[in-house]
C-alpha cells in the first residue's frame, strides 16, 4: 500500500452531504453549538498549545508529549513539537520535563515497566527519576499509535501492521496477526487498552465515511483481531482513552478539509464503548469543540488535553477539560 504523509479523507459530493446530515443530527455536540448535559470543567492549562499531543499516565502523573503546534502545515516536521509536560491531578499543576529527543506527531507514547516510551521511527525510554531519555531498539516500521499491556507495548504502524515491544528485554516481535482482513488502511488512528485487549479506532480512506466509525480489538492471548460495534459518530482525529470499564472517544473532526473547511466541522461529541455489551453510548459533550485532543483517564476522571479548534487540528489550544467518568 502506498502511504503518504497527507490527510485527504473525503471528496466533495455525496460525502459533503453526509457531513451536513451528520452535523444536523448532532447539532447539540458538533462545531460551536450548545451542548446539553456537559459535565466538563476547566483544569490548569498546559504551558504550550498543542493538538495531537500524546498522553500517558505514570505514578499518579499525566504526561503530555509532542504534538502539532497548530500553526503551519500539519504534516511538516517544522510544525511539530518536542515539548513534554507533567500534570499533577491533585495539585492541578503542570511542570516542564525533559523534551522528547525529537519533535513528534502521530506516534506511540505509553507507560510500561516504570518508564515512558516514545516510539515513531525511533524508540526512546524516559526515566522519570533522572528526567532523561535513552535510545532503545528502533521499531521495524514507522509507528503512529500504541498502548501498553503490562510491560509490552502494542504498536500500530503506518502500514497498518501491529508489532509488540518488550520493554524489559528491549526487543521487537515479528508482525502479529494481520488486521488487513478488516482494516483497509487509514491514518490517523487512535488506540487504547481495555481489560487486557488492544483497541484501534480510526479512518479507512479506501472506503470513506462509515469506516470512520470502525473499532478493532486485538486479543494477545489468541493473537487475533475482531471487529467490534461501530461508533455512533463518523469522526476523525479523535482522542481515545480507557477507564477500567470502558473506552472514551473524545472530540474529533467531521470529514476532511475538502469536505468541511470551517470550524463547524470540529466536534464536542464524546461517546463510550462498553466491551461487555459490545455497544456505544453517548457521554457528556465537551462544551468546547476539539479536534485531535490528548485524552487520559485517571482516578475516576477523564481529561481532554489540548486539541485543535480549526480544521485539520489547526488553531491549537493549551486548555484542559476534566469531568467525572466511571
Coordinates of C-alpha atoms in Angstrom, one line a residue:
X1 CA 0.0 0.0 0.0
X2 CA 1.3 3.4 -0.9
X3 CA 1.5 5.6 2.1
X4 CA 1.9 9.4 2.0
X5 CA 2.1 11.9 4.9
X6 CA -1.0 13.7 3.9
X7 CA -4.6 13.7 5.1
X8 CA -7.2 13.7 2.5
X9 CA -10.1 11.6 3.5
X10 CA -13.1 13.0 1.8
X11 CA -14.1 14.3 -1.6
X12 CA -16.8 16.7 -2.5
X13 CA -20.2 15.4 -3.5
X14 CA -22.2 12.8 -1.5
X15 CA -19.6 12.9 1.3
X16 CA -20.3 16.6 1.8
X17 CA -24.0 15.9 2.0
X18 CA -23.4 13.1 4.6
X19 CA -21.3 15.5 6.6
X20 CA -24.1 18.1 6.5
X21 CA -26.6 15.5 7.7
X22 CA -24.3 14.4 10.5
X23 CA -23.9 17.9 11.7
X24 CA -27.6 18.5 11.6
X25 CA -28.3 15.3 13.6
X26 CA -25.6 16.1 16.2
X27 CA -26.1 19.9 16.2
X28 CA -26.0 19.8 20.0
X29 CA -22.5 18.5 20.1
X30 CA -20.8 19.5 16.8
X31 CA -19.0 22.6 16.0
X32 CA -19.6 25.6 18.2
X33 CA -23.2 24.6 19.1
X34 CA -24.6 24.4 22.6
X35 CA -24.3 21.0 24.3
X36 CA -26.8 19.8 26.8
X37 CA -25.6 17.8 29.8
X38 CA -22.0 18.7 29.6
X39 CA -20.3 18.0 33.0
X40 CA -16.8 19.2 32.0
X41 CA -14.9 21.8 33.9
X42 CA -11.6 23.6 33.2
X43 CA -8.4 22.4 34.8
X44 CA -5.0 24.1 34.8
X45 CA -3.8 24.7 31.2
X46 CA -0.6 23.4 29.7
X47 CA 2.2 25.9 29.1
X48 CA 2.2 25.0 25.3
X49 CA -0.7 24.9 23.0
X50 CA -0.8 21.6 21.1
X51 CA -3.1 19.3 19.2
X52 CA -2.3 15.6 18.6
X53 CA -0.5 15.6 21.9
X54 CA 0.2 12.1 23.2
X55 CA -0.8 11.1 26.7
X56 CA 0.5 8.6 29.2
X57 CA -0.2 8.1 32.9
X58 CA 2.7 7.0 35.2
X59 CA 3.0 7.1 39.0
X60 CA -0.1 9.3 39.5
X61 CA 1.1 11.8 37.0
X62 CA -0.3 12.6 33.5
X63 CA 2.4 13.2 30.8
X64 CA 1.6 15.2 27.6
X65 CA 4.3 14.8 24.9
X66 CA 4.9 16.1 21.4
X67 CA 2.1 17.1 19.1
X68 CA 1.3 19.7 16.4
X69 CA 1.6 23.4 17.2
X70 CA -1.5 24.2 15.2
X71 CA 0.5 26.6 13.0
X72 CA 1.8 25.9 9.6
X73 CA 1.2 22.6 7.7
X74 CA 0.1 19.7 9.9
X75 CA 2.4 17.1 8.4
X76 CA 5.5 19.2 8.2
X77 CA 8.0 18.5 10.9
X78 CA 8.7 22.2 11.4
X79 CA 5.2 22.4 12.9
X80 CA 5.7 19.6 15.3
X81 CA 6.9 20.0 18.9
X82 CA 9.2 18.1 21.2
X83 CA 7.7 19.5 24.4
X84 CA 6.8 17.2 27.3
X85 CA 4.9 18.4 30.4
X86 CA 3.8 16.6 33.5
X87 CA 0.5 17.2 35.2
X88 CA -0.2 16.6 38.9
X89 CA -4.0 15.9 39.2
X90 CA -4.0 16.6 43.0
X91 CA -2.3 19.9 42.9
X92 CA -3.8 20.8 39.4
X93 CA -0.4 22.0 38.2
X94 CA 1.8 21.4 35.2
X95 CA 5.6 21.1 35.2
X96 CA 8.0 21.1 32.3
X97 CA 10.0 17.9 31.8
X98 CA 12.9 16.9 29.5
X99 CA 11.9 17.4 25.9
X100 CA 11.4 14.5 23.6
X101 CA 14.7 13.7 21.7
X102 CA 12.9 14.8 18.5
X103 CA 9.7 16.7 17.5
X104 CA 7.0 14.1 17.0
X105 CA 3.4 14.0 15.8
X106 CA 1.3 10.8 15.3
X107 CA 3.5 8.4 17.4
X108 CA 3.1 5.9 20.2
X109 CA 3.5 7.1 23.8
X110 CA 3.0 4.7 26.6
X111 CA 3.9 3.9 30.2
X112 CA 5.4 0.5 30.9
X113 CA 8.0 -1.1 33.3
X114 CA 8.1 2.1 35.4
X115 CA 9.2 4.2 32.4
X116 CA 7.7 6.2 29.5
X117 CA 8.3 5.2 25.9
X118 CA 8.1 7.3 22.8
X119 CA 8.0 5.3 19.5
X120 CA 7.9 6.5 15.9
X121 CA 10.8 5.7 13.6
X122 CA 12.9 5.6 16.8
X123 CA 12.3 4.2 20.3
X124 CA 13.2 6.2 23.4
X125 CA 12.8 5.4 27.0
X126 CA 12.2 8.1 29.6
X127 CA 13.3 7.7 33.3
X128 CA 11.1 9.9 35.5
X129 CA 13.6 9.8 38.3
X130 CA 16.5 11.0 36.2
X131 CA 14.3 13.1 33.9
X132 CA 16.2 11.8 30.9
X133 CA 15.7 10.0 27.7
X134 CA 17.7 7.0 26.4
X135 CA 17.6 5.5 22.9
X136 CA 16.4 1.9 22.7
X137 CA 16.0 -0.6 19.8
X138 CA 14.2 1.0 16.9
X139 CA 10.9 -0.5 15.6
X140 CA 10.6 -2.4 12.3
X141 CA 8.3 0.2 10.8
X142 CA 7.1 3.8 11.4
X143 CA 4.7 3.7 14.4
X144 CA 1.7 6.0 14.6
X145 CA -0.1 4.9 17.8
X146 CA 0.2 2.4 20.5
X147 CA -0.6 1.4 24.1
X148 CA 0.8 -0.9 26.8
X149 CA -0.4 -4.1 28.3
X150 CA 1.8 -4.8 31.3
X151 CA 5.5 -4.4 30.2
X152 CA 4.6 -4.9 26.5
X153 CA 3.7 -2.0 24.1
X154 CA 1.5 -2.8 21.2
X155 CA 2.5 -0.5 18.4
X156 CA 0.4 0.1 15.3
X157 CA 2.3 1.1 12.2
X158 CA 1.7 3.4 9.3
X159 CA 1.5 0.3 7.1
X160 CA -1.4 -0.9 9.3
X161 CA 0.6 -3.7 10.9
X162 CA 0.9 -4.5 14.6
X163 CA 4.1 -5.1 16.4
X164 CA 4.9 -5.7 20.1
X165 CA 7.8 -4.2 22.0
X166 CA 9.1 -5.9 25.2
X167 CA 10.3 -3.1 27.4
X168 CA 12.2 -5.4 29.7
X169 CA 14.2 -7.2 27.1
X170 CA 14.3 -4.3 24.6
X171 CA 13.1 -6.5 21.8
X172 CA 10.5 -6.2 19.0
X173 CA 8.3 -9.0 17.8
X174 CA 7.6 -10.0 14.2
X175 CA 4.3 -8.8 12.8
X176 CA 1.4 -10.1 14.8
X177 CA -1.9 -11.3 13.4
X178 CA -2.7 -9.0 10.4
X179 CA -5.5 -6.6 10.7
X180 CA -5.9 -6.3 6.9
X181 CA -8.9 -8.7 6.9
X182 CA -10.9 -5.9 8.5
X183 CA -8.9 -2.7 8.0
X184 CA -8.0 -1.4 4.5
X185 CA -5.8 1.4 5.6
X186 CA -6.4 4.6 7.4
X187 CA -4.5 7.2 9.3
X188 CA -4.7 8.9 11.7
X189 CA -5.9 6.3 14.2
X190 CA -6.2 6.3 18.0
X191 CA -5.6 3.4 20.3
X192 CA -6.1 2.3 23.9
X193 CA -6.1 -0.8 26.1
X194 CA -9.2 -2.1 27.9
X195 CA -9.3 -5.3 30.0
X196 CA -6.1 -6.7 28.5
X197 CA -7.0 -6.1 24.9
X198 CA -5.7 -3.5 22.4
X199 CA -8.2 -1.4 20.5
X200 CA -7.8 0.7 17.4
X201 CA -10.3 3.3 16.3
X202 CA -9.8 5.2 13.1
X203 CA -10.4 6.0 9.5
X204 CA -10.4 3.9 6.4
X205 CA -9.5 6.0 3.4
X206 CA -10.3 3.3 0.9
X207 CA -14.0 3.3 2.0
X208 CA -14.8 6.7 3.3
X209 CA -17.4 7.8 5.9
X210 CA -18.8 4.7 7.5
X211 CA -15.4 3.1 8.3
X212 CA -14.6 6.3 10.2
X213 CA -16.6 4.6 13.0
X214 CA -14.9 1.2 12.9
X215 CA -13.3 -0.2 16.0
X216 CA -11.0 -3.2 16.1
X217 CA -9.9 -5.3 19.0
X218 CA -6.7 -7.3 19.3
X219 CA -6.6 -10.2 21.7
X220 CA -2.9 -11.0 22.6
X221 CA -3.9 -14.4 24.1
X222 CA -5.5 -15.5 20.8
X223 CA -3.3 -13.4 18.5
X224 CA -6.3 -12.4 16.5
X225 CA -8.3 -9.3 15.6
X226 CA -12.1 -8.9 15.9
X227 CA -14.2 -6.0 14.5
X228 CA -16.4 -4.6 17.2
X229 CA -19.5 -2.4 17.1
X230 CA -19.1 0.8 15.1
X231 CA -19.0 4.1 16.9
X232 CA -22.0 6.4 16.8
X233 CA -20.4 9.4 15.2
X234 CA -18.3 9.4 12.0
X235 CA -15.4 11.5 13.1
X236 CA -11.6 11.5 12.6
X237 CA -8.9 13.0 14.8
X238 CA -10.5 11.7 17.9
X239 CA -8.8 11.2 21.3
X240 CA -9.2 7.8 22.9
X241 CA -8.6 6.6 26.4
X242 CA -9.8 3.7 28.6
X243 CA -11.1 3.6 32.2
X244 CA -11.3 0.3 34.0
X245 CA -14.8 -0.4 32.4
X246 CA -15.0 1.4 29.0
X247 CA -13.4 3.3 26.2
X248 CA -13.9 7.0 25.7
X249 CA -13.7 8.6 22.3
X250 CA -13.5 12.4 22.6
X251 CA -13.9 15.2 20.1
X252 CA -12.8 15.0 16.5
X253 CA -13.5 16.4 13.1
X254 CA -16.3 15.7 10.6
X255 CA -14.8 14.9 7.3
X256 CA -11.6 16.3 5.8
X257 CA -10.6 19.8 4.7
X258 CA -12.0 19.3 1.3
X259 CA -15.4 18.4 2.7
X260 CA -15.8 20.7 5.6
X261 CA -13.4 23.7 5.7
X262 CA -14.7 25.7 8.7
X263 CA -14.9 25.3 12.5
X264 CA -18.3 23.8 12.2
X265 CA -16.5 20.6 11.3
X266 CA -14.9 20.4 14.8
X267 CA -16.9 18.4 17.3
X268 CA -17.7 18.3 21.0
X269 CA -19.0 14.8 20.8
X270 CA -17.9 12.2 23.4
X271 CA -19.1 8.6 23.4
X272 CA -18.2 5.5 25.4
X273 CA -17.7 1.9 24.3
X274 CA -18.7 -1.0 26.6
X275 CA -16.8 -4.2 25.8
X276 CA -19.1 -6.4 27.8
X277 CA -22.1 -5.5 25.7
X278 CA -20.2 -4.5 22.5
X279 CA -22.1 -1.2 22.4
X280 CA -21.5 2.5 22.2
X281 CA -23.4 5.2 24.2
X282 CA -23.3 9.0 24.2
X283 CA -21.4 10.7 27.0
X284 CA -21.4 14.3 28.3
X285 CA -20.2 16.6 25.5
X286 CA -17.1 18.6 25.9
X287 CA -18.7 22.0 25.9
X288 CA -15.9 23.2 23.6
X289 CA -15.2 21.7 20.2
X290 CA -11.8 20.0 19.9
X291 CA -10.1 18.1 17.1
X292 CA -7.2 15.6 18.0
X293 CA -7.2 16.2 21.7
X294 CA -5.0 14.2 24.0
X295 CA -7.1 12.1 26.4
X296 CA -6.4 10.5 29.7
X297 CA -8.4 8.7 32.3
X298 CA -7.1 8.7 35.9
X299 CA -8.6 8.0 39.3
X300 CA -12.2 8.4 38.1
X301 CA -11.7 11.4 35.9
X302 CA -11.5 11.9 32.2
X303 CA -9.2 14.6 30.8
X304 CA -9.3 16.3 27.4
X305 CA -5.9 17.9 26.9
X306 CA -5.2 20.5 24.2
X307 CA -6.5 19.9 20.7
X308 CA -7.3 21.9 17.6
X309 CA -10.1 24.5 17.3
X310 CA -9.9 24.6 13.5
X311 CA -10.0 22.2 10.6
X312 CA -7.1 19.7 10.4
X313 CA -6.3 20.4 14.1
X314 CA -5.2 24.0 13.5
X315 CA -5.6 26.8 16.0
X316 CA -4.3 24.6 18.8
X317 CA -5.2 25.3 22.4
X318 CA -3.4 24.6 25.7
X319 CA -6.6 24.3 27.7
X320 CA -7.5 21.2 29.7
X321 CA -11.1 20.0 30.4
X322 CA -12.0 17.4 33.0
X323 CA -15.1 15.5 34.1
X324 CA -16.0 12.7 36.4
X325 CA -16.1 9.4 34.4
X326 CA -16.6 5.8 35.6

